[in-house]
XYZ file of N, CA and C in Angstrom:
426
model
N 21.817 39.253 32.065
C 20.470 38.729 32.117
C 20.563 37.209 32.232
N 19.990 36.573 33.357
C 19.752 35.383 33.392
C 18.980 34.253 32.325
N 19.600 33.334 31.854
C 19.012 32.771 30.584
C 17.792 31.833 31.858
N 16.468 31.926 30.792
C 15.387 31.436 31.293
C 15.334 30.083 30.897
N 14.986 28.623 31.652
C 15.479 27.150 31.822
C 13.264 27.222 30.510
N 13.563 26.289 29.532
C 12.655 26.304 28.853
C 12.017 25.104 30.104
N 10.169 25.187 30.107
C 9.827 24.058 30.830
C 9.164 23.177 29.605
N 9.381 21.826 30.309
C 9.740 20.417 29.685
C 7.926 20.170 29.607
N 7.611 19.712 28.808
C 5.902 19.603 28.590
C 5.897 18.058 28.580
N 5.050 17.526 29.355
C 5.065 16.201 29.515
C 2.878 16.000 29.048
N 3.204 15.318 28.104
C 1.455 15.343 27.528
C 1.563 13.608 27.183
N 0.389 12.940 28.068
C 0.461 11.788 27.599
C -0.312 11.303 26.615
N 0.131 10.592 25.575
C -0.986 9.883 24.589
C -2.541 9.501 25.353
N -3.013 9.558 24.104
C -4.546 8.721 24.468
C -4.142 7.104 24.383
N -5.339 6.537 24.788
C -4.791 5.443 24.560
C -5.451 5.008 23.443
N -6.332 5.462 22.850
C -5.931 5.069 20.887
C -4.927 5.274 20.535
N -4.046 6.825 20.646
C -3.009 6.645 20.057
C -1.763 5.399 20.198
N -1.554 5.248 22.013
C -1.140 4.223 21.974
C -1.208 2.659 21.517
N -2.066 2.918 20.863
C -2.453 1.592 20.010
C -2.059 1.395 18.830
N -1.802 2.616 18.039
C -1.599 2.641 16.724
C -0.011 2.410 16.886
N 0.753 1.839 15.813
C 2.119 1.080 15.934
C 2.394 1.288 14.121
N 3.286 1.723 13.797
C 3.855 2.055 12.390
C 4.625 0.587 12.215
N 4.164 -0.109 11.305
C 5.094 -1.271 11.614
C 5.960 -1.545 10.377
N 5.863 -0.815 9.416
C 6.826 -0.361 8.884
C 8.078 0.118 9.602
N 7.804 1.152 9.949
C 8.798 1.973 10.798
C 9.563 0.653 11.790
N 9.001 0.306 12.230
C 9.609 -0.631 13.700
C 10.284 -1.407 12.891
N 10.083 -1.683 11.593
C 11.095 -2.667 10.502
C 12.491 -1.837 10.115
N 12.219 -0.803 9.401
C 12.576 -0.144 9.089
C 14.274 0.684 9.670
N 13.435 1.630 10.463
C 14.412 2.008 11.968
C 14.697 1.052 12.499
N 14.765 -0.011 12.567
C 15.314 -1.138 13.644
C 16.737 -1.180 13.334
N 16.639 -0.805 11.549
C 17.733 -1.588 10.952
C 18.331 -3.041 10.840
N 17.351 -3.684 11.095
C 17.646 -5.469 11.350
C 18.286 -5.872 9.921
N 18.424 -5.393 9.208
C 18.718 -6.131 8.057
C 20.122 -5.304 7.665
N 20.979 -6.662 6.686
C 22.146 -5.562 6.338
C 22.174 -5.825 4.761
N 22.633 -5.024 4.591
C 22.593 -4.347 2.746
C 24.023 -5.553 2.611
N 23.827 -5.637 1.161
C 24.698 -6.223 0.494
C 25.428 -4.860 -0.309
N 27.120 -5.235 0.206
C 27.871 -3.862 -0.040
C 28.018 -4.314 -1.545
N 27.789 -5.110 -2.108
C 28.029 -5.239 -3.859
C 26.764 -4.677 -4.698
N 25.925 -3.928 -3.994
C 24.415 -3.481 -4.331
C 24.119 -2.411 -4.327
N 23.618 -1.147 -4.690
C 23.407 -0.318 -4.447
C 21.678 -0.458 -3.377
N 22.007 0.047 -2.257
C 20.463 0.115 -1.549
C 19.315 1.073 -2.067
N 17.860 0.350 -2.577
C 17.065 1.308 -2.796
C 16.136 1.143 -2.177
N 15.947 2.375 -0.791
C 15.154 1.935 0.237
C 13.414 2.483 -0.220
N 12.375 1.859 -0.452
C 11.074 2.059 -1.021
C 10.246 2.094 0.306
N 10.881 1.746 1.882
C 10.002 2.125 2.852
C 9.304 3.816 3.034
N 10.221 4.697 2.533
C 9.476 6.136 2.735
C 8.678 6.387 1.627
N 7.823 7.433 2.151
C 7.216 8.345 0.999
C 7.790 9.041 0.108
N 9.167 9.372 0.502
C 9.737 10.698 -0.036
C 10.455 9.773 -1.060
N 10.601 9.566 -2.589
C 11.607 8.841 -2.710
C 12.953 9.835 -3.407
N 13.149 10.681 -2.687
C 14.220 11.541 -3.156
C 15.194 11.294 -1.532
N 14.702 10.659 -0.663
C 15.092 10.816 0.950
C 16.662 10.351 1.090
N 16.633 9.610 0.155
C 18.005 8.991 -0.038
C 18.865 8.881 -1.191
N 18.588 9.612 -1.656
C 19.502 10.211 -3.140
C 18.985 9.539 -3.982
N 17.982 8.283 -4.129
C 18.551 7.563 -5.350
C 17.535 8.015 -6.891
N 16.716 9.466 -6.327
C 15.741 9.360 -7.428
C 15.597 11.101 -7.166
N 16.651 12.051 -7.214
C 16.733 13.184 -6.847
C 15.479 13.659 -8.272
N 15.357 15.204 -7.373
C 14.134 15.839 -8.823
C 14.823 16.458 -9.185
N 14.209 16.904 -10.937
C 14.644 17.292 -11.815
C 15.339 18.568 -11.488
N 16.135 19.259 -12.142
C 15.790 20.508 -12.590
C 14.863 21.520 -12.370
N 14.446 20.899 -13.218
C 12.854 21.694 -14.332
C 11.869 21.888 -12.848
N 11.960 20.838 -12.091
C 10.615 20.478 -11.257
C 11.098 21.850 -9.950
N 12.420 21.237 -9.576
C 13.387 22.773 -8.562
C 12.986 24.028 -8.932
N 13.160 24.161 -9.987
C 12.459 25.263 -10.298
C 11.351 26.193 -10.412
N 10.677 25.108 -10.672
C 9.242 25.177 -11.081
C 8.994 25.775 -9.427
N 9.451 24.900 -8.267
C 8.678 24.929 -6.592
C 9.461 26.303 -6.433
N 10.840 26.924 -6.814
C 11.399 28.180 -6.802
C 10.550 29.249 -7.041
N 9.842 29.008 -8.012
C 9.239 30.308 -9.068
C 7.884 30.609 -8.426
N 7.241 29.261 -7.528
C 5.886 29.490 -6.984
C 6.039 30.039 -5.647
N 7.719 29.742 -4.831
C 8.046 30.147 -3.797
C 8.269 31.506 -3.721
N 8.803 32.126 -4.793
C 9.390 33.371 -4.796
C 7.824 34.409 -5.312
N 6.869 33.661 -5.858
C 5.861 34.318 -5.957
C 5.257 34.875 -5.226
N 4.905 34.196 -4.220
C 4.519 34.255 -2.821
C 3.185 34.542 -2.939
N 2.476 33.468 -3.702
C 0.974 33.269 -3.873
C 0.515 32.070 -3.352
N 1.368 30.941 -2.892
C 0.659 30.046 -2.241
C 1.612 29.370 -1.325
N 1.753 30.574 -0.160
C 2.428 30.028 1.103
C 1.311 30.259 2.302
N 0.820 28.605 2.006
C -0.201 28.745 3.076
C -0.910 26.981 2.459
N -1.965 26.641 3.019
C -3.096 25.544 2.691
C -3.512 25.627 1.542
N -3.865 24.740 0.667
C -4.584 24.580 -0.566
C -5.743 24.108 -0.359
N -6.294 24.279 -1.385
C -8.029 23.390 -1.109
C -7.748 21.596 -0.675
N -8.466 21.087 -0.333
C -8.192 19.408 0.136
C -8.287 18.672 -0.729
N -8.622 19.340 -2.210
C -8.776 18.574 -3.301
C -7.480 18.555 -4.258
N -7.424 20.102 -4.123
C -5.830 19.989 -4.624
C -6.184 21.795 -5.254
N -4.956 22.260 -6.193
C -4.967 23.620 -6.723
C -5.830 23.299 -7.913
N -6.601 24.054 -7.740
C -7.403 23.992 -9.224
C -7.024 23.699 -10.234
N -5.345 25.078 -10.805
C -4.661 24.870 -11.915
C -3.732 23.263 -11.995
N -3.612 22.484 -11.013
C -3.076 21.414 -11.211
C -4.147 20.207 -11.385
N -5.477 20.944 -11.282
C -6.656 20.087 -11.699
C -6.996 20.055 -12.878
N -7.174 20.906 -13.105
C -6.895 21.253 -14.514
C -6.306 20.796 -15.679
N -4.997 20.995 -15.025
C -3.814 19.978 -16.196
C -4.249 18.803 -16.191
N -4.834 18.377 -15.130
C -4.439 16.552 -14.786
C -6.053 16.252 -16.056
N -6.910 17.384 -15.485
C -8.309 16.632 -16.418
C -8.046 17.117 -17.520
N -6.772 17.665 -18.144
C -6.497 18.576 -19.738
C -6.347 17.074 -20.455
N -5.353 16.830 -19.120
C -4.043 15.267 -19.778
C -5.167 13.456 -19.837
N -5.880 13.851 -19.245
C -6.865 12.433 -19.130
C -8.162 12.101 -19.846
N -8.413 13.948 -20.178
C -9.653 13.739 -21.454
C -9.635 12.909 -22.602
N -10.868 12.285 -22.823
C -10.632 12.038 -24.769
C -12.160 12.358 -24.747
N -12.360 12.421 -26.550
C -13.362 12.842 -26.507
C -14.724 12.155 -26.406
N -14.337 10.754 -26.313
C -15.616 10.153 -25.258
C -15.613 9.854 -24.054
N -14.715 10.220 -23.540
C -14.505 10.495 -21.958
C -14.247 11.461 -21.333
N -14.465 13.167 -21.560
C -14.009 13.663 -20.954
C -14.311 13.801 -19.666
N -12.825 14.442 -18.957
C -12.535 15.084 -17.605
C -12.588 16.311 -17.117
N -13.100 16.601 -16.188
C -13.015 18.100 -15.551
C -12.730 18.053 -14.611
N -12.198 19.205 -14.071
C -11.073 19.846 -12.910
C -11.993 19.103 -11.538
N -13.464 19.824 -11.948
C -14.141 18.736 -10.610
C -14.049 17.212 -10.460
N -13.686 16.479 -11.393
C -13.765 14.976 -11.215
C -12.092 14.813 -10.780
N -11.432 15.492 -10.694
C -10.042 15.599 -10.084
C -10.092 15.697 -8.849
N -9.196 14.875 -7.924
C -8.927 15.387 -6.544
C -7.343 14.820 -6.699
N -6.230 16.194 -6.145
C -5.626 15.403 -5.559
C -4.840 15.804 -4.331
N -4.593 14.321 -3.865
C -4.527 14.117 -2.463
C -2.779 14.471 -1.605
N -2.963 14.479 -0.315
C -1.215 14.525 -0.240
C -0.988 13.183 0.236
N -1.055 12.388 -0.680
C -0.445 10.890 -0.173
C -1.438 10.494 -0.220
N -1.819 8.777 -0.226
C -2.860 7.687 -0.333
C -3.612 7.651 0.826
N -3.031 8.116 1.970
C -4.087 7.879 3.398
C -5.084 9.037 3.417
N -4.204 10.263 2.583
C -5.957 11.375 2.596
C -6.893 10.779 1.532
N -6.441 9.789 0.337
C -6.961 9.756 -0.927
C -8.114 8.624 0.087
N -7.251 7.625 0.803
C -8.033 6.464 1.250
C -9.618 7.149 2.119
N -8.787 8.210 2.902
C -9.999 8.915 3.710
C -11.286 9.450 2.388
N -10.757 10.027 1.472
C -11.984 10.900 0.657
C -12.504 9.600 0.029
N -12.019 8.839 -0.463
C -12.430 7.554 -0.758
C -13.521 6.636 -0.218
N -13.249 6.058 1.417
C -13.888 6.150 2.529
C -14.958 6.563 2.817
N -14.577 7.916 2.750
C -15.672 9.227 3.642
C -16.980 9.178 2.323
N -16.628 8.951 1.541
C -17.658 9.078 0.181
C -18.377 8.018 -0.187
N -18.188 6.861 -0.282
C -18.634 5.743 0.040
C -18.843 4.983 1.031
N -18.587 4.863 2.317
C -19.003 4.076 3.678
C -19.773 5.544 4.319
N -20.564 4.781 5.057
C -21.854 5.256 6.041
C -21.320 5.184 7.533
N -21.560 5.922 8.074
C -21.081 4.996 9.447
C -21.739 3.682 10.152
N -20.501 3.475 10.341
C -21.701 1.683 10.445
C -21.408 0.383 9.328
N -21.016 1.109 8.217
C -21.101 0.423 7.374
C -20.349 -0.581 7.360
N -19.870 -1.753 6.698
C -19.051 -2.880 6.506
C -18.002 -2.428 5.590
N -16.552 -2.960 5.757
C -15.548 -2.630 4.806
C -14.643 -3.693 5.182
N -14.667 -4.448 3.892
C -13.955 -5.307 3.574
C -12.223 -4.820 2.714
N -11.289 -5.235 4.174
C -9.732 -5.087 3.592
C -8.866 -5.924 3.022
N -7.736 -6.308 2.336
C -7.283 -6.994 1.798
C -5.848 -7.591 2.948
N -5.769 -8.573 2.808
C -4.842 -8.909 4.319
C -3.632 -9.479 3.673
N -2.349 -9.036 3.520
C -1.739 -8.110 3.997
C -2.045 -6.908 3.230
N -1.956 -5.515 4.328
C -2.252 -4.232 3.765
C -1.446 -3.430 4.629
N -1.958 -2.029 4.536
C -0.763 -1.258 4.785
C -1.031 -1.490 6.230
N 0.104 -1.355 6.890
C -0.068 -1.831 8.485
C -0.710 -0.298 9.181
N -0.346 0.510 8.829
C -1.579 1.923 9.925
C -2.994 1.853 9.668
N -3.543 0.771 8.942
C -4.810 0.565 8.770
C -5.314 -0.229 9.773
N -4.235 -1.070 10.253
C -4.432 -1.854 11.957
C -4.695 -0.850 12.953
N -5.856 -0.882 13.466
C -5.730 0.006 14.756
C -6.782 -0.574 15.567
């Protein structure tokens, strides 16, 4: 049987997208800079900070993502706010009793740019004025 040649998909950006520029990244990946070999490098450009060994997770935490994996109750999307039961904990851990918290006054986000959006989306109008702080995160340039 003849092996079938996969075809090559050529899709061009919009040109918003081409506008947007990670400029982190272009720092980053460039690699322009060189480490001092008497130092240990702790790179704080990613999100992940396990990406490079220097802040591996626990145990306890491996496990914990094992036990929900092997459950096979939440392989799929969560609500945009976050799992209830981790809402929960968070408004268990932040109550006092002249302040309490509930699971609804909880959101959480996957990373600061969805938090920035619900943030955003809840307070600005369209149209509205929004004042940023200069320097800020550079994907906010667009």
């Amino acid at each position: 049987m003849a092996v079938q040649e996969e075809e090559q998909w050529s899709i061009a950006g919009s040109a918003e997208s081409l506008r947007c520029i990670n400029h982190i990244r272009a720092l980053t990946d460039g690699n322009i800079y060189v480490a001092n070999p008497e130092k240990t490098l702790l790179k704080l450009n990613v999100g992940d900070p396990t990406a490079f060994g220097n802040l591996p997770a626990s145990p306890i935490a491996l496990q914990a993502v094992a036990d929900v994996v092997l459950q096979g109750a939440s392989h799929g999307y969560q609500h945009s706010t976050g799992r209830s039961d981790a809402k929960q904990a968070v408004a268990e851990k932040f109550s006092f009793p002249n302040n309490p918290v509930t699971a609804n006054d909880v959101f959480i986000t996957s990373g600061c740019s969805q938090a920035m959006e619900f943030v955003l989306l809840s307070l600005c109008d369209a149209g509205s004025n929004l004042l940023m702080s200069r320097p800020g995160y550079p994907l906010y340039r667009t």
